[in-house]
Tab-separated table of C-alpha atoms in Angstrom:
chain	number	residue	atom	x	y	z
Z	444	UNK	CA	-73.644	114.419	134.962
Z	445	UNK	CA	-73.967	113.102	138.503
Z	446	UNK	CA	-71.335	111.744	140.892
Z	447	UNK	CA	-72.708	108.268	140.171
Z	448	UNK	CA	-71.977	108.742	136.464
Z	449	UNK	CA	-68.676	110.666	136.585
Z	450	UNK	CA	-67.138	109.467	139.819
Z	451	UNK	CA	-66.353	113.019	140.955
Z	452	UNK	CA	-68.282	116.162	141.866
Z	453	UNK	CA	-67.388	119.734	142.823
Z	454	UNK	CA	-69.232	121.261	145.789
Z	455	UNK	CA	-68.906	125.041	145.804
Z	456	UNK	CA	-68.804	126.739	149.219
Z	457	UNK	CA	-69.033	123.428	151.063
Z	458	UNK	CA	-67.628	125.233	154.107
Z	459	UNK	CA	-68.448	128.789	155.212
Z	460	UNK	CA	-65.745	131.402	154.677
Z	461	UNK	CA	-65.502	131.962	158.445
Z	462	UNK	CA	-64.927	128.292	159.199
Z	463	UNK	CA	-62.604	127.944	156.216
Z	464	UNK	CA	-60.388	130.786	157.456
Z	465	UNK	CA	-60.454	129.447	161.018
Z	466	UNK	CA	-59.355	126.002	159.795
Z	467	UNK	CA	-56.588	127.469	157.645
Z	468	UNK	CA	-55.258	129.685	160.455
Z	469	UNK	CA	-55.431	126.755	162.862
Z	470	UNK	CA	-53.478	124.492	160.506
Z	471	UNK	CA	-50.740	127.097	160.033
Z	472	UNK	CA	-50.463	127.557	163.807
Z	473	UNK	CA	-50.247	123.777	164.176
Z	474	UNK	CA	-47.332	123.753	161.719
Z	475	UNK	CA	-45.612	126.563	163.629
Z	476	UNK	CA	-46.024	124.660	166.906
Z	477	UNK	CA	-44.592	121.521	165.300
Z	478	UNK	CA	-41.562	123.412	163.974
Z	479	UNK	CA	-40.911	124.976	167.394
Z	480	UNK	CA	-41.242	121.622	169.162
Z	481	UNK	CA	-38.771	120.034	166.740
Z	482	UNK	CA	-36.317	122.932	166.995
Z	483	UNK	CA	-36.397	122.788	170.816
Z	484	UNK	CA	-36.294	118.972	170.764
Z	485	UNK	CA	-39.520	118.866	172.719
Z	486	UNK	CA	-40.817	115.962	170.613
Z	487	UNK	CA	-39.138	112.919	169.124
Z	488	UNK	CA	-38.320	113.022	165.404
Z	489	UNK	CA	-39.948	109.603	165.222
Z	490	UNK	CA	-43.433	110.648	166.308
Z	491	UNK	CA	-46.051	112.105	163.961
Z	492	UNK	CA	-48.608	112.913	166.664
Z	493	UNK	CA	-47.951	116.638	166.190
Z	494	UNK	CA	-47.558	116.375	162.434
Z	495	UNK	CA	-44.565	115.820	160.179
Z	496	UNK	CA	-42.510	117.281	157.357
Z	497	UNK	CA	-41.186	113.853	156.407
Z	498	UNK	CA	-44.251	112.524	154.588
Z	499	UNK	CA	-42.974	110.208	151.842
Z	500	UNK	CA	-45.695	111.281	149.410
Z	501	UNK	CA	-44.933	115.022	149.625
Z	502	UNK	CA	-41.610	115.675	151.421
Z	503	UNK	CA	-41.136	119.033	153.222
Z	504	UNK	CA	-44.856	119.840	153.244
Z	505	UNK	CA	-46.329	119.977	156.745
Z	506	UNK	CA	-48.957	117.270	157.121
Z	507	UNK	CA	-50.972	115.800	159.958
Z	508	UNK	CA	-53.167	112.724	160.283
Z	509	UNK	CA	-56.295	112.711	162.426
Z	510	UNK	CA	-56.006	116.194	163.902
Z	511	UNK	CA	-59.035	116.751	166.210
Z	512	UNK	CA	-60.202	119.940	164.460
Z	513	UNK	CA	-59.935	118.314	161.038
Z	514	UNK	CA	-61.740	115.240	162.350
Z	515	UNK	CA	-64.602	117.500	163.492
Z	516	UNK	CA	-64.743	118.829	159.928
Z	517	UNK	CA	-64.901	115.208	158.781
Z	518	UNK	CA	-68.089	114.737	160.819
Z	519	UNK	CA	-69.541	118.217	160.274
Z	520	UNK	CA	-69.363	118.197	156.506
Z	521	UNK	CA	-70.614	114.624	156.069
Z	522	UNK	CA	-74.331	115.585	155.740
Z	523	UNK	CA	-73.456	118.122	153.018
Z	524	UNK	CA	-71.502	115.457	151.176
Z	525	UNK	CA	-74.174	112.781	151.570
Z	526	UNK	CA	-76.812	115.119	150.161
Z	527	UNK	CA	-74.626	116.074	147.196
Z	528	UNK	CA	-73.722	112.536	146.115
Z	529	UNK	CA	-76.826	110.759	147.457
Z	530	UNK	CA	-74.963	108.145	149.502
Z	531	UNK	CA	-74.773	107.099	153.159
Z	532	UNK	CA	-71.192	107.447	154.348
Z	533	UNK	CA	-68.950	106.165	157.130
Z	534	UNK	CA	-66.122	108.414	158.387
Z	535	UNK	CA	-62.619	106.971	158.110
Z	536	UNK	CA	-60.002	109.707	158.667
Z	537	UNK	CA	-58.739	113.200	157.863
Z	538	UNK	CA	-55.336	114.232	156.569
Z	539	UNK	CA	-54.276	117.882	156.225
Z	540	UNK	CA	-51.329	119.430	154.375
Z	541	UNK	CA	-49.731	122.801	153.800
Z	542	UNK	CA	-48.039	122.605	150.405
Z	543	UNK	CA	-45.087	124.870	149.609
Z	544	UNK	CA	-43.241	125.903	146.454
Z	545	UNK	CA	-42.046	122.929	144.418
Z	546	UNK	CA	-44.277	120.338	146.089
Z	547	UNK	CA	-45.924	117.824	143.781
Z	548	UNK	CA	-48.658	115.269	144.321
Z	549	UNK	CA	-47.761	112.411	142.015
Z	550	UNK	CA	-50.373	110.421	140.119
Z	551	UNK	CA	-51.935	107.772	142.307
Z	552	UNK	CA	-55.047	105.998	143.512
Z	553	UNK	CA	-55.974	105.582	147.166
Z	554	UNK	CA	-56.430	102.745	149.636
Z	555	UNK	CA	-59.824	101.301	150.619
Z	556	UNK	CA	-60.351	103.722	153.524
Z	557	UNK	CA	-60.362	106.522	150.914
Z	558	UNK	CA	-63.090	105.031	148.720
Z	559	UNK	CA	-64.995	108.321	148.792
Z	560	UNK	CA	-62.332	111.011	149.062
Z	561	UNK	CA	-62.608	114.764	149.276
Z	562	UNK	CA	-60.104	117.569	149.079
Z	563	UNK	CA	-61.212	120.805	150.724
Z	564	UNK	CA	-59.380	124.034	149.931
Z	565	UNK	CA	-58.658	125.960	153.139
Z	566	UNK	CA	-56.690	128.812	151.578
Z	567	UNK	CA	-53.498	129.946	149.908
Z	568	UNK	CA	-52.428	130.302	146.297
Z	569	UNK	CA	-54.495	128.643	143.527
Z	570	UNK	CA	-53.336	125.151	142.562
Z	571	UNK	CA	-55.402	122.865	140.317
Z	572	UNK	CA	-56.009	119.201	140.999
Z	573	UNK	CA	-56.349	116.755	138.101
Z	574	UNK	CA	-58.722	113.800	137.876
Z	575	UNK	CA	-58.604	111.007	135.291
Z	576	UNK	CA	-62.293	110.064	134.829
Z	577	UNK	CA	-61.541	106.680	133.227
Z	578	UNK	CA	-61.030	104.273	136.115
Z	579	UNK	CA	-59.248	101.790	133.841
Z	580	UNK	CA	-56.316	104.214	133.636
Z	581	UNK	CA	-53.597	103.687	136.218
Z	582	UNK	CA	-52.710	100.256	137.596
Z	583	UNK	CA	-50.497	98.664	140.234
Z	584	UNK	CA	-47.978	96.067	139.068
Z	585	UNK	CA	-45.477	94.409	141.399
Z	586	UNK	CA	-46.447	96.935	144.101
Z	587	UNK	CA	-45.528	99.808	141.760
Z	588	UNK	CA	-48.081	102.306	140.474
Z	589	UNK	CA	-48.073	102.651	136.688
Z	590	UNK	CA	-49.741	105.666	135.080
Z	591	UNK	CA	-50.616	106.192	131.426
Z	592	UNK	CA	-49.998	109.936	131.892
Z	593	UNK	CA	-53.334	111.008	130.452
Z	594	UNK	CA	-54.134	114.759	130.526
Z	595	UNK	CA	-57.054	114.329	132.945
Z	596	UNK	CA	-59.587	116.976	133.939
Z	597	UNK	CA	-58.296	120.158	135.583
Z	598	UNK	CA	-60.295	121.415	138.569
Z	599	UNK	CA	-59.542	124.632	140.435
Z	600	UNK	CA	-60.843	125.001	143.983
Z	601	UNK	CA	-61.411	128.286	145.776
Z	602	UNK	CA	-61.265	128.466	149.598
Z	603	UNK	CA	-64.273	126.594	150.979
Z	604	UNK	CA	-64.780	124.527	147.805
Z	605	UNK	CA	-64.590	120.751	148.051
Z	606	UNK	CA	-63.970	118.146	145.372
Z	607	UNK	CA	-65.361	114.677	146.078
Z	608	UNK	CA	-64.111	111.754	144.003
Z	609	UNK	CA	-63.785	107.973	144.034
Z	610	UNK	CA	-60.263	107.824	145.416
Z	611	UNK	CA	-59.765	104.100	144.927
Z	612	UNK	CA	-60.962	104.187	141.305
Z	613	UNK	CA	-59.848	107.472	139.757
Z	614	UNK	CA	-56.238	108.529	139.317
Z	615	UNK	CA	-55.588	112.013	140.701
Z	616	UNK	CA	-52.593	114.304	141.026
Z	617	UNK	CA	-51.226	117.850	141.160
Z	618	UNK	CA	-48.419	119.285	139.045
Z	619	UNK	CA	-45.419	120.973	140.753
Z	620	UNK	CA	-46.652	123.911	142.831
Z	621	UNK	CA	-45.466	127.349	141.706
Z	622	UNK	CA	-47.149	129.348	144.467
Z	623	UNK	CA	-45.957	130.009	148.009
Z	624	UNK	CA	-48.472	128.092	150.119
Z	625	UNK	CA	-51.666	126.083	149.672
Z	626	UNK	CA	-53.604	124.499	152.548
Z	627	UNK	CA	-55.843	121.501	151.931
Z	628	UNK	CA	-57.564	118.910	154.073
Z	629	UNK	CA	-58.512	115.488	152.766
Z	630	UNK	CA	-61.667	114.078	154.342
Z	631	UNK	CA	-62.089	110.369	153.679
Z	632	UNK	CA	-65.169	108.139	153.825
Z	633	UNK	CA	-66.555	104.769	152.824
Z	634	UNK	CA	-69.886	104.146	151.151
Z	635	UNK	CA	-71.734	102.052	153.741
Z	636	UNK	CA	-73.047	99.850	150.916
Z	637	UNK	CA	-69.499	98.977	149.803
Z	638	UNK	CA	-67.437	98.374	152.937
Z	639	UNK	CA	-70.008	98.706	155.710
Z	640	UNK	CA	-68.206	99.764	158.897
Z	641	UNK	CA	-65.036	97.769	158.179
Z	642	UNK	CA	-62.905	100.914	157.945
Z	643	UNK	CA	-64.830	103.024	160.467
Z	644	UNK	CA	-62.425	105.662	161.901
Z	645	UNK	CA	-59.658	103.931	159.904
Z	646	UNK	CA	-59.817	101.105	162.484
Z	647	UNK	CA	-59.138	103.453	165.416
Z	648	UNK	CA	-61.276	103.417	168.585
Z	649	UNK	CA	-62.656	106.856	167.711
Z	650	UNK	CA	-61.796	109.974	165.728
Z	651	UNK	CA	-58.968	112.306	166.760
Z	652	UNK	CA	-56.440	109.579	167.564
Z	653	UNK	CA	-53.040	109.136	165.854
Z	654	UNK	CA	-52.467	106.532	163.179
Z	655	UNK	CA	-53.676	103.087	164.128
Z	656	UNK	CA	-51.543	101.186	166.619
Z	657	UNK	CA	-52.278	98.368	169.042
Z	658	UNK	CA	-53.201	100.880	171.737
Z	659	UNK	CA	-55.669	102.831	169.599
Z	660	UNK	CA	-57.055	99.967	167.527
Z	661	UNK	CA	-60.750	99.169	167.704
Z	662	UNK	CA	-61.451	96.093	169.832
Z	663	UNK	CA	-63.282	94.601	166.851
Z	664	UNK	CA	-59.931	94.528	165.020
Z	665	UNK	CA	-57.835	92.979	167.813
């Protein structure tokens, strides 16, 4: 079945092994730099411009929003993605994480900027992601996400593989991680027929900038 029918699609070897390894090594170096900066008090504990280990969704995992290298991947891989799912896409943002032992990605659905979401395996120990193909499963009530805890579909990604899915429609999650390390980057897009350019660059002036603030917000949004 197609992406249009299922709402998700696995793209094997979406990224070359050379570029996959480069991206993984880069992300680990970025995490090491962040840890050194925090240890030496070179950066404020309140800024996430260099990354964070205080992400509410997955505490202790290193994560970074809008890193320039990951944002280049966001643009570079878009033609591959568009060809695979037969849609014209608008880039919104990237978000990379290095998961460690015990981390868990709880069941959830995404915000509008993640309408067409991807998770790209950069390296590390195997760790399946689960997708619930029935979009009626999982709802928000009184600002709280309520899951029906269905078994879902298990998908295992190898380095360079990318899973694309309708992030705002399909519940997705990962069970507690039993390995040592797993590096992933989420590359998010909108279908131009759904949202147009409303969420272009996640409302930032251009790619590579930190999370949206007044200073980095597109003039169209001011």
